[in-house]
Coordinates of C-alpha atoms in Angstrom, one line a residue:
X1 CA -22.9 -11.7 -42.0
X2 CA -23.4 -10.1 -45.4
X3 CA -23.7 -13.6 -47.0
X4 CA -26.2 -14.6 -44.6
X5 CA -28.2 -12.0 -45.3
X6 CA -27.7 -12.1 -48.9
X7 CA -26.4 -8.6 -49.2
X8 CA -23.3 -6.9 -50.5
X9 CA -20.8 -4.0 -48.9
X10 CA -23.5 -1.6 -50.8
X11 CA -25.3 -2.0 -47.3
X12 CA -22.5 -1.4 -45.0
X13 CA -23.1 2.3 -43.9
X14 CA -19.6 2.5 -41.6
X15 CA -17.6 -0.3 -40.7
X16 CA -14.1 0.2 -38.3
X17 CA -12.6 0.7 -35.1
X18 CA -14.7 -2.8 -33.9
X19 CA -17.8 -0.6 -34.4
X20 CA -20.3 -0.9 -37.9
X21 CA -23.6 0.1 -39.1
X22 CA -25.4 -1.7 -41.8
X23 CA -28.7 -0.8 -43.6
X24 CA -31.0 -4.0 -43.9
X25 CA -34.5 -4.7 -44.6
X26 CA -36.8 -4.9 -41.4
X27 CA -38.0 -8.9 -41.6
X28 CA -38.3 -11.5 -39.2
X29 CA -35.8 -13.3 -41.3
X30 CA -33.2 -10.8 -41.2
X31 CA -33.8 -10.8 -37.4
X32 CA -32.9 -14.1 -36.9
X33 CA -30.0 -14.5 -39.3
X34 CA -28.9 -11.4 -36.9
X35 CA -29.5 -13.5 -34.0
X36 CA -27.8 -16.5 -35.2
X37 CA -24.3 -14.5 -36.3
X38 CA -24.1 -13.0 -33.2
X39 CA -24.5 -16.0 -31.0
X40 CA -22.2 -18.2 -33.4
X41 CA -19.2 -14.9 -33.3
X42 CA -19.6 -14.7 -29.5
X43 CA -19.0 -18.1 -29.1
X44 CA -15.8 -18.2 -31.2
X45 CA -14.3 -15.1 -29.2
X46 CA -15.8 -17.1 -25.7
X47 CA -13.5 -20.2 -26.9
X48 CA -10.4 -18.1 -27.9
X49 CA -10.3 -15.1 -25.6
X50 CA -12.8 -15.6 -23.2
X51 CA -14.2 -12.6 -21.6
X52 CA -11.7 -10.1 -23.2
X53 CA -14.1 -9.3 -26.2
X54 CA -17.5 -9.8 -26.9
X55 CA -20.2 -8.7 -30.2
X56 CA -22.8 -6.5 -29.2
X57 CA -25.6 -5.8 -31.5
X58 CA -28.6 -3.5 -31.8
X59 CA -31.7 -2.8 -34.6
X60 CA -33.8 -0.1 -34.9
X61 CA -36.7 0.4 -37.6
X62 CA -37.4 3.7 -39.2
X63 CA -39.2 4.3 -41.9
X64 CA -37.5 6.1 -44.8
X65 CA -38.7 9.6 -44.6
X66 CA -36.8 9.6 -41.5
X67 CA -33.3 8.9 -43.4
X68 CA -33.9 11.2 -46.4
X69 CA -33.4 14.8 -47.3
X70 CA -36.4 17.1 -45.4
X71 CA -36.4 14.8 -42.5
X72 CA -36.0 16.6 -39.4
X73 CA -32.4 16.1 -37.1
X74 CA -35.1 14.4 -34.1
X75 CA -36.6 12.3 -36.2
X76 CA -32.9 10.9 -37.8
X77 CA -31.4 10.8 -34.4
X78 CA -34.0 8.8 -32.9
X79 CA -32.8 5.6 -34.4
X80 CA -28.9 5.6 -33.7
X81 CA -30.6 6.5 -30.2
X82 CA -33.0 3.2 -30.1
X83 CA -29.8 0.9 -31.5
X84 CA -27.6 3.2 -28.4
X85 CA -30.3 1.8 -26.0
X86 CA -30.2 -2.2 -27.1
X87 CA -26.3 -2.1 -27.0
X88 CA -26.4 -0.9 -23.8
X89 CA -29.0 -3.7 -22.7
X90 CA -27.3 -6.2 -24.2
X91 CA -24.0 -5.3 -22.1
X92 CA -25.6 -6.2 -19.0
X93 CA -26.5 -9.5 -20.0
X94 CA -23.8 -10.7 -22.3
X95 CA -24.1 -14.2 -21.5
X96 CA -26.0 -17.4 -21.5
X97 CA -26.4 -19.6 -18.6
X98 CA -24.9 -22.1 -21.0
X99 CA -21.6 -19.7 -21.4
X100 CA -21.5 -18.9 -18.0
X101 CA -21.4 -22.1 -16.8
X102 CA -18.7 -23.3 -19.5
X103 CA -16.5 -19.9 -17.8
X104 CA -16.4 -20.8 -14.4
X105 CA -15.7 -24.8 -15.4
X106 CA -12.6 -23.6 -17.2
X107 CA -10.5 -23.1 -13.4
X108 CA -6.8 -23.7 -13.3
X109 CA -5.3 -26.2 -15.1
X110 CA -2.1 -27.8 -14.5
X111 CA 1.2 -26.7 -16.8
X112 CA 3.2 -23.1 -17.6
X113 CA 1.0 -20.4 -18.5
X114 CA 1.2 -18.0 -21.6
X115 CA 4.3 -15.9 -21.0
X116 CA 1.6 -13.5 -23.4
X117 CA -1.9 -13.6 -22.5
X118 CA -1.4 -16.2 -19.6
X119 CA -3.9 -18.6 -20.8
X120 CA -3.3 -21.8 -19.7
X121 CA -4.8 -23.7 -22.6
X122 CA -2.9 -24.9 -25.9
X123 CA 0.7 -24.0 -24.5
X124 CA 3.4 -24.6 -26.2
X125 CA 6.2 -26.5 -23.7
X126 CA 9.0 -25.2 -25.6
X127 CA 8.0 -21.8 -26.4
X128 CA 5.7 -21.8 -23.2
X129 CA 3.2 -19.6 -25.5
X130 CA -0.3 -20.5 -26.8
X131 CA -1.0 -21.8 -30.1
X132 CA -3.0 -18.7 -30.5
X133 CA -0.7 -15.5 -29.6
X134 CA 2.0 -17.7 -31.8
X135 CA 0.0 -17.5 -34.6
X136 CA -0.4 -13.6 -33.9
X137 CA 3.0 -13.2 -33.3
X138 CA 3.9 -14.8 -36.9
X139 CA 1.2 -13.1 -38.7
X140 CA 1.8 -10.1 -37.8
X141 CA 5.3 -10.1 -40.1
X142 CA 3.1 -11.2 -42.4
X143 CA 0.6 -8.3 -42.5
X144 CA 3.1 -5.6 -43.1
X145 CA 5.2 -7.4 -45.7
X146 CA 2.8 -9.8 -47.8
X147 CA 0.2 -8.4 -50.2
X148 CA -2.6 -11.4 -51.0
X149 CA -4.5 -13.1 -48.2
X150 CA -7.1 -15.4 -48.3
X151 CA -10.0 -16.5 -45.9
X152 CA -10.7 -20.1 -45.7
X153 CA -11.0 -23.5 -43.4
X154 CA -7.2 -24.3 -43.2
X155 CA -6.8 -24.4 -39.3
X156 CA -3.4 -23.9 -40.0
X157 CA -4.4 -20.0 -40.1
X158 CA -4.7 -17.4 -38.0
X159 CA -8.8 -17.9 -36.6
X160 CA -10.8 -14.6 -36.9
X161 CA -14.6 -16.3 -37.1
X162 CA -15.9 -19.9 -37.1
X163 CA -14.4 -21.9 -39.0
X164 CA -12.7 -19.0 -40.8
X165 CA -8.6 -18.7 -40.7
X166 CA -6.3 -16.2 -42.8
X167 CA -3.5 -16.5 -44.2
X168 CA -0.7 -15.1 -46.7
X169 CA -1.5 -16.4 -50.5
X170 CA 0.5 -15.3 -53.2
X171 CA -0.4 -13.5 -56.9
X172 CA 1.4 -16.5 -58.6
X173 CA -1.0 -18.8 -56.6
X174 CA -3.8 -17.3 -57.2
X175 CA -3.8 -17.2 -60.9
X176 CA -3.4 -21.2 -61.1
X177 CA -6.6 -21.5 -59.2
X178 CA -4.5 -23.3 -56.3
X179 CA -7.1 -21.0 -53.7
X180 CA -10.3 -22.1 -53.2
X181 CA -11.3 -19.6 -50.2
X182 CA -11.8 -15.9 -50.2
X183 CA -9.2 -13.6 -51.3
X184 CA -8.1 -10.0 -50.3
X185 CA -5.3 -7.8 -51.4
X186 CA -3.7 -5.3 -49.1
X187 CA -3.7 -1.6 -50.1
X188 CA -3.6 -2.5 -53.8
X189 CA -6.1 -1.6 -56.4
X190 CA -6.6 -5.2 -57.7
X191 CA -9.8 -6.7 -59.4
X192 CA -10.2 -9.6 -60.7
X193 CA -9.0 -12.9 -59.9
X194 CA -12.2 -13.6 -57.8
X195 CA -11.1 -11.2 -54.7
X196 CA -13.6 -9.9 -52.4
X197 CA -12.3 -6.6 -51.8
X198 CA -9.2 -4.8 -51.2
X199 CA -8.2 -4.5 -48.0
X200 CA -7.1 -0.2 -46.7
X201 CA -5.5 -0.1 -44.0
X202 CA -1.9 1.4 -42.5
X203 CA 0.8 -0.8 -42.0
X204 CA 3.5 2.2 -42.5
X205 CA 7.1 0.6 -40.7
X206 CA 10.5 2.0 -41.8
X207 CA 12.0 -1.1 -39.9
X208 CA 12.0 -4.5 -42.9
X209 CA 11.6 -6.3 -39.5
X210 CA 10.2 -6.1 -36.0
X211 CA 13.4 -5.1 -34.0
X212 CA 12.0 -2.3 -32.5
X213 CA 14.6 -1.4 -30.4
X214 CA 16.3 0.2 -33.4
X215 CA 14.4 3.2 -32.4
X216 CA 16.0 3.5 -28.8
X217 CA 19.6 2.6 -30.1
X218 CA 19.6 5.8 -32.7
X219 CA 22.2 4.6 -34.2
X220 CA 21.1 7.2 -37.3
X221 CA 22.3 10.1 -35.3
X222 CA 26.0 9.1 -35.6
X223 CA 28.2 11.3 -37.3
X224 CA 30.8 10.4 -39.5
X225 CA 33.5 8.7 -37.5
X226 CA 32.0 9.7 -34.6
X227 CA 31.1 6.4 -31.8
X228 CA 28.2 8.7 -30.0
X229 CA 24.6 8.8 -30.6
X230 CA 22.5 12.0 -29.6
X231 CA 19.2 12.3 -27.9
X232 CA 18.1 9.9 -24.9
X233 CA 17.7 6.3 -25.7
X234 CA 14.2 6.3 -25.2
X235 CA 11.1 4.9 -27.2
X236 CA 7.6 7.0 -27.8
X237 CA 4.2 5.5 -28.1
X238 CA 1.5 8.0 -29.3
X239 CA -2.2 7.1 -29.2
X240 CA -4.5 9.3 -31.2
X241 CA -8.4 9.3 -30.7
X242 CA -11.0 11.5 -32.8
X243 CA -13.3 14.1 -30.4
X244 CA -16.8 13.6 -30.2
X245 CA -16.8 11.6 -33.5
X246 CA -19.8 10.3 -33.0
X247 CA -21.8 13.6 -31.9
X248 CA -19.9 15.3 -35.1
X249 CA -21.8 12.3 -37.1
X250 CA -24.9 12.5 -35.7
X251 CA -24.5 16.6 -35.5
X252 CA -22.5 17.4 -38.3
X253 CA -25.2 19.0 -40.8
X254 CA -27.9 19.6 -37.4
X255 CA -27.4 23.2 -37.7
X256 CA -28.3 23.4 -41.6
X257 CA -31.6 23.5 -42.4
X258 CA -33.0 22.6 -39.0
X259 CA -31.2 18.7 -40.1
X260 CA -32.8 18.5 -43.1
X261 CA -29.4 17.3 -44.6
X262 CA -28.7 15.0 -42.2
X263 CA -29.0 11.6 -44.5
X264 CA -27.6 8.1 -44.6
X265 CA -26.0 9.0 -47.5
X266 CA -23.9 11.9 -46.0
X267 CA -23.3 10.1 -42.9
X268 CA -21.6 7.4 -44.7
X269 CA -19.7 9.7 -47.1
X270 CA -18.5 11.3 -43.9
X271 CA -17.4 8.0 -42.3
X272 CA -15.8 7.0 -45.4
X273 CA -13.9 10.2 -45.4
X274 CA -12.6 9.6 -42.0
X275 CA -11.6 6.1 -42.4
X276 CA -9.6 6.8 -45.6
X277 CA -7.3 9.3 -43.9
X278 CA -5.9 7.3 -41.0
X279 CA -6.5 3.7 -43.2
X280 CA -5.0 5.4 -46.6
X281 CA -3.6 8.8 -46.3
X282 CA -1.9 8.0 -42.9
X283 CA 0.6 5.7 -45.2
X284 CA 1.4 8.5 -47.6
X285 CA 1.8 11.2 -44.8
X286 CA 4.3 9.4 -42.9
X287 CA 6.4 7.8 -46.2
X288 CA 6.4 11.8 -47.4
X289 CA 8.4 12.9 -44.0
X290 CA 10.2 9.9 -43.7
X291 CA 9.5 9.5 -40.1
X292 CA 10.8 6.4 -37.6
X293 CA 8.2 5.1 -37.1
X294 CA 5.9 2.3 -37.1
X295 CA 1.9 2.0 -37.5
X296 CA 0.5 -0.4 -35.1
X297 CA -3.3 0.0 -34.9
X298 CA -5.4 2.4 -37.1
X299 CA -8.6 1.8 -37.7
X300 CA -11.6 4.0 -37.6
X301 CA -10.9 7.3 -35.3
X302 CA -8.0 5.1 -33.5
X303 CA -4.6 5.4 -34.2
X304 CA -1.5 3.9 -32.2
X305 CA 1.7 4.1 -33.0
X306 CA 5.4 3.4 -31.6
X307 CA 8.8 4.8 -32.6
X308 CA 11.4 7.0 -32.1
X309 CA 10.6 9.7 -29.1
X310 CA 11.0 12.7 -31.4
X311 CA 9.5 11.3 -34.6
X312 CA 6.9 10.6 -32.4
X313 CA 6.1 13.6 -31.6
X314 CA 6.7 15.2 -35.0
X315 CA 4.1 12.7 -36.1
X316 CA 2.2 14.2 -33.6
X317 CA 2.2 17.5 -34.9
X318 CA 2.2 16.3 -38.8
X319 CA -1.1 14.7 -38.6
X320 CA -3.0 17.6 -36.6
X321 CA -2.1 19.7 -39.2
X322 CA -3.3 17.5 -42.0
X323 CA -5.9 16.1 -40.5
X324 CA -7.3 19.7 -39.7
X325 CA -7.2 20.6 -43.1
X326 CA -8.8 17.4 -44.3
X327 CA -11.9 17.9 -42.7
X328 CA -11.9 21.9 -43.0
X329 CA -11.1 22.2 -39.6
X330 CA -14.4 21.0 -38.4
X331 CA -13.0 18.0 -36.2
X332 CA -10.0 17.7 -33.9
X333 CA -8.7 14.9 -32.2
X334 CA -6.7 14.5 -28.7
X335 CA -3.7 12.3 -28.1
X336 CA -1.5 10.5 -25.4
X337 CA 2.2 10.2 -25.6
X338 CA 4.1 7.9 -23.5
X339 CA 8.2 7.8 -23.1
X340 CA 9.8 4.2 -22.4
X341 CA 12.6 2.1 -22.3
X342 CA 12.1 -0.7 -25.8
X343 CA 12.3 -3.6 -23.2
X344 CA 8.9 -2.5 -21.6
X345 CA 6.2 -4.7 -22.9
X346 CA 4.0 -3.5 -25.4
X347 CA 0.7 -4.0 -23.6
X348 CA 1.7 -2.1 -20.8
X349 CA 2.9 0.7 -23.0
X350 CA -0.5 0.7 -25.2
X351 CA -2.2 0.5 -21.6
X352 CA -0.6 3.9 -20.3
X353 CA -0.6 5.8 -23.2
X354 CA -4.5 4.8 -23.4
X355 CA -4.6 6.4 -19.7
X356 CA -2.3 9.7 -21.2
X357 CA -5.1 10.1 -23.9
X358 CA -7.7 9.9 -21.7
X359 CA -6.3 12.4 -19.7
X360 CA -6.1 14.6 -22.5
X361 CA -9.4 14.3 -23.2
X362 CA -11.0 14.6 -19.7
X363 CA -9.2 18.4 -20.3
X364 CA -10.9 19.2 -23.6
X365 CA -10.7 18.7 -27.3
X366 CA -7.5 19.0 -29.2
X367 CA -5.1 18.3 -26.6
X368 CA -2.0 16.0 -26.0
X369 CA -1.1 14.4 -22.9
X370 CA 2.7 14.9 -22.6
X371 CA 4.7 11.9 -20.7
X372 CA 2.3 12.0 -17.9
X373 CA -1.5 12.7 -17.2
X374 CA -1.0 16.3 -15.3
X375 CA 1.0 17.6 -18.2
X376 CA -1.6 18.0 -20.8
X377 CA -1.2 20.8 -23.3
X378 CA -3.7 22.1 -26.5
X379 CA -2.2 20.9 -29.5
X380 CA -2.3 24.4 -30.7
X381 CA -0.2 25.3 -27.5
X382 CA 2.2 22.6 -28.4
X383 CA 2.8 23.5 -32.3
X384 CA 3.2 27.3 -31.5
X385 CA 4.3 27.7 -28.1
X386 CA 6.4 24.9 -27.1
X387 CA 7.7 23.4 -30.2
X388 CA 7.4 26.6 -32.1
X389 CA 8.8 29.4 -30.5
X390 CA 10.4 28.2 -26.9
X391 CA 12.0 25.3 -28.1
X392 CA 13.5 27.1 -31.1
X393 CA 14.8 29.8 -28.6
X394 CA 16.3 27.7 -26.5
X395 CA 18.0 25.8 -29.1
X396 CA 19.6 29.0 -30.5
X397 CA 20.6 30.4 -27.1
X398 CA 22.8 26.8 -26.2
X399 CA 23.8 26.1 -30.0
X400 CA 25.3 30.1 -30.2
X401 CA 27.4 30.0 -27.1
X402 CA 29.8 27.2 -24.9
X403 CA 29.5 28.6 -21.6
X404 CA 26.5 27.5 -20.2
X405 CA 25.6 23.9 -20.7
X406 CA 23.3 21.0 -19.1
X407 CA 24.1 22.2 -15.4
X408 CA 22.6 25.9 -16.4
X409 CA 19.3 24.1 -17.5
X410 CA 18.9 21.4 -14.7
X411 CA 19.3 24.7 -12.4
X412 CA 17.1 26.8 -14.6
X413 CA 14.3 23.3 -14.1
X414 CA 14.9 23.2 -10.2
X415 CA 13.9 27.0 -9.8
X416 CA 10.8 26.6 -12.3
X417 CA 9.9 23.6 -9.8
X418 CA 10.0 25.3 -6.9
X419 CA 8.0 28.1 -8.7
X420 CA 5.0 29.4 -6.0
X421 CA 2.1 31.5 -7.1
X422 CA 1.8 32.8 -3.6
X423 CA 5.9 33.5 -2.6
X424 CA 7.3 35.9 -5.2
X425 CA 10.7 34.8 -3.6
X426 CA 10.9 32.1 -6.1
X427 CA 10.7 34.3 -9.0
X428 CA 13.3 36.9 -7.1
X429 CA 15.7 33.6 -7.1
X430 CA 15.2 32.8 -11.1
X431 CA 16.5 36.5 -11.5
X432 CA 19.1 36.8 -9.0
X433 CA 20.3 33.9 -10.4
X434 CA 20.3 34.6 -14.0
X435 CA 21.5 38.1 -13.5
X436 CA 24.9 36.7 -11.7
X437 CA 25.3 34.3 -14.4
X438 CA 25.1 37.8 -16.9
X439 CA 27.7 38.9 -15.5
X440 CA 30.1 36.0 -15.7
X441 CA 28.9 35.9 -19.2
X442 CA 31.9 36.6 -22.0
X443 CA 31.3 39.7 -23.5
X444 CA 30.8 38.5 -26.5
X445 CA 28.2 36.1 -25.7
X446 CA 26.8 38.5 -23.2
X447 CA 23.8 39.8 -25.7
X448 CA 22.7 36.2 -26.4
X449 CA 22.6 35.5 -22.8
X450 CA 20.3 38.9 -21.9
X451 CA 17.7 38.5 -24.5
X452 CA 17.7 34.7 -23.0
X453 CA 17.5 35.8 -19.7
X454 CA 14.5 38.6 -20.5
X455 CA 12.7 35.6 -22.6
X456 CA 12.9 32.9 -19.3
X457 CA 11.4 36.1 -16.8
X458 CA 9.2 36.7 -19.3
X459 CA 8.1 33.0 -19.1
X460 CA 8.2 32.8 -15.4
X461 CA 5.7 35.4 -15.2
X462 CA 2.9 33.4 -16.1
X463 CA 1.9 30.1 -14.3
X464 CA 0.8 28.6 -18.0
X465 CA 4.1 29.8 -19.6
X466 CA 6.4 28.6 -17.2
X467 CA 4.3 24.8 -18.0
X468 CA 5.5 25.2 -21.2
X469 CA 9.1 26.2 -20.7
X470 CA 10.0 23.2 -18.4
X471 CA 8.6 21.0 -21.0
X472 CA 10.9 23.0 -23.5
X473 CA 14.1 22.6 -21.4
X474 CA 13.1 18.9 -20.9
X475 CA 12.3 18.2 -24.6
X476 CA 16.2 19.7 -25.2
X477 CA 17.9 17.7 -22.8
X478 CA 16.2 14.9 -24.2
X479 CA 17.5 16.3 -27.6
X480 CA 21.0 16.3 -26.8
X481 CA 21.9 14.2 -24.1
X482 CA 24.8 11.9 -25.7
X483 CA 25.4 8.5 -24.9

């Protein structure tokens, strides 16, 4: 698009998550060149993923006293508001009668499906996949190990545009002039060698391969000469999405000066900002703590990521601490987290942790969505209550003494369970209950067992603590179950 319209990345105000703004002159020319990149784009995703995705575009003039310092926050918002209403127009008529008639010609056919995306077009007899999700699926061992790429009309690629395919290149091909098309570099700052531009983006895996199912086997938590693993052979997925980013754009210097800041130039600083923390910094963060885990999407304000369940959530809390500090704690983001066995296919896994973050954010800002949608807790809640302080006493109360093990706590769960707001019987059981288990208590592990015992009433109180215990307990037994 760029090349079409004679421009360079200069113009490109934001550009990720499949969302972009660009800053163009206002002429007929320009119009059409728009016109014809969109139709052209459509059509490609039309023939290779039919009605999955689709480009949407909208164009608003302004003049540029309404972009600059002294402008007033109506007069800037009024044009993200005009390009709002065209995308929005556009979605009701996304197709031709051209297209539409090409969609409905394109019925059953005979032959296997896609085991993948159940097309029925291009598949492969042996592997019963289409030429298309096997090029994804042997790409994407590519994009985490290799470091050049080039862009160019060997159909042999992976397709991302007409007439445009990528593929790996090498450094040592490059410099012999063997590549004629265009040429990225991943995460490295490279110039030269007539590259476009690098490429940021997070591709963190401590796997070399794609087994994933390392991170259910936990085969790390062995101890010397010892057959067992600890913690429950589970995967975690965690999906991470930005709150309000767009209002905290649009809004962000609103306040100041009656909007007189709010300027292209700060808008794109800001998105830039964003961007590089979960396309650059993300990789750093998550090398420094050494976590099992692997980066699957991040781009933009979107992050998804699979791994080991309690890296997972360590993740979790790693990056809302950072990322609150990166932007002066004047954003926040929600999350979903979603427990599963490594044989469950990854679409449906990225499809229910999707519905666990929405959850989370239906509830408010800042919150996580713990293994299902009515368990959502504020992140802040999480940190300090659950991970911080219940967890931690729970740990020391079972680590300090042998008595009491998983029977005590899958007790302690049935009573919070049958909790009632309404019947204080259920809270005279937890008690009863509790205090005849004090007194079987050894004497010398009677003190750790009463200070336990005051903490759990004191949880049981409260409808919101209680929430958080059970999760504690669970999050425990999840810790130390051995198989």
């Amino acid at each position: 698009m760029l090349k079409d319209l004679e421009l360079t990345r200069a113009n490109v105000v934001y550009n990720a998550g499949g969302q972009g703004y660009l800053l163009i002159g206002n002429t007929a020319q320009n119009r059409e060149t728009l016109k014809k990149v969109q139709a052209e784009f459509n059509q490609f995703l039309l023939e290779h993923y039919g009605i999955t995705m689709t480009i949407l575009m909208g164009a608003a003039p302004f003049t540029a006293g309404q972009v600059m310092k002294q402008n007033s926050f109506k007069n800037y918002n009024v044009v993200f508001s005009d390009i709002d209403e065209m995308i929005i127009t556009q979605e009701r008529h996304q197709y031709s009668v051209t297209q539409i008639n090409q969609l409905n010609q394109a019925g059953k056919k005979r032959g296997r499906e896609c085991v993948v995306c159940h097309s029925v077009d291009n598949v492969d007899e042996t592997e019963h996949k289409c030429q298309l999700c096997m090029k994804l699926e042997s790409f994407s061992h590519d994009i985490q190990n290799e470091e050049y790429f080039k862009v160019d009309g060997n159909s042999e690629g992976l397709p991302i545009g007409p007439g445009a395919y990528l593929s790996v290149t090498t450094e040592e091909s490059i410099k012999e002039g063997n590549e004629a098309g265009w040429i990225y570099a991943k995460n490295k700052m490279v110039t030269g060698l007539r590259q476009q531009t690098y490429l940021r983006f997070s591709d963190y895996s401590d796997l070399r391969n794609n087994e994933f199912s390392t991170y259910a086997k936990r085969e790390w938590t062995k101890e010397e000469g010892d057959t067992k693993t600890t913690g429950i052979k589970r995967m975690a997925a965690l999906r991470i999405d930005v709150d309000d980013l767009y209002a905290g754009f649009l809004g962000g210097f609103a306040h100041q000066g009656d909007g007189k800041y709010t300027t292209i130039s700060r808008y794109a600083t800001v998105s830039r900002k964003i961007s590089s923390f979960f396309n650059v910094y993300l990789n750093e963060l998550l090398a420094s703590y050494d976590e099992r885990v692997t980066v699957i999407n991040s781009g933009g304000d979107d992050v998804f990521i699979i791994g080991a369940w309690d890296s997972i959530l360590d993740t979790l809390i790693t990056m809302d601490n950072y990322f609150k500090e990166w932007t002066a704690e004047k954003m926040s983001f929600s999350a979903g987290v979603y427990l599963y066995h490594d044989k469950m296919p990854i679409n449906i896994v990225a499809r229910r942790t999707k519905e666990l973050l929405e959850a989370a954010k239906l509830a408010g800002k800042n919150r996580v969505a713990l293994f299902t949608e009515d368990n959502v807790f504020t992140l802040e809640e999480y940190k300090n209550d659950i991970d911080g302080q219940m967890l931690s006493t729970i740990r020391r109360f079972f680590d300090s003494q042998a008595s009491h093990g998983k029977n005590f706590i899958y007790n302690l769960l049935t009573l919070i369970r049958e909790r009632s707001e309404e019947d204080r019987i259920s809270f005279a059981r937890l008690t009863y209950f509790l205090s005849r288990l004090e007194e079987q208590t050894s004497k010398e592990e009677k003190p750790n067992f009463t200070k336990f015992k005051r903490s759990m009433i004191d949880w049981f109180n409260t409808k919101v603590e209680i929430r958080k215990a059970e999760q504690s307990l669970m999050l425990y037994v999840y810790e130390t179950r051995e198989d």
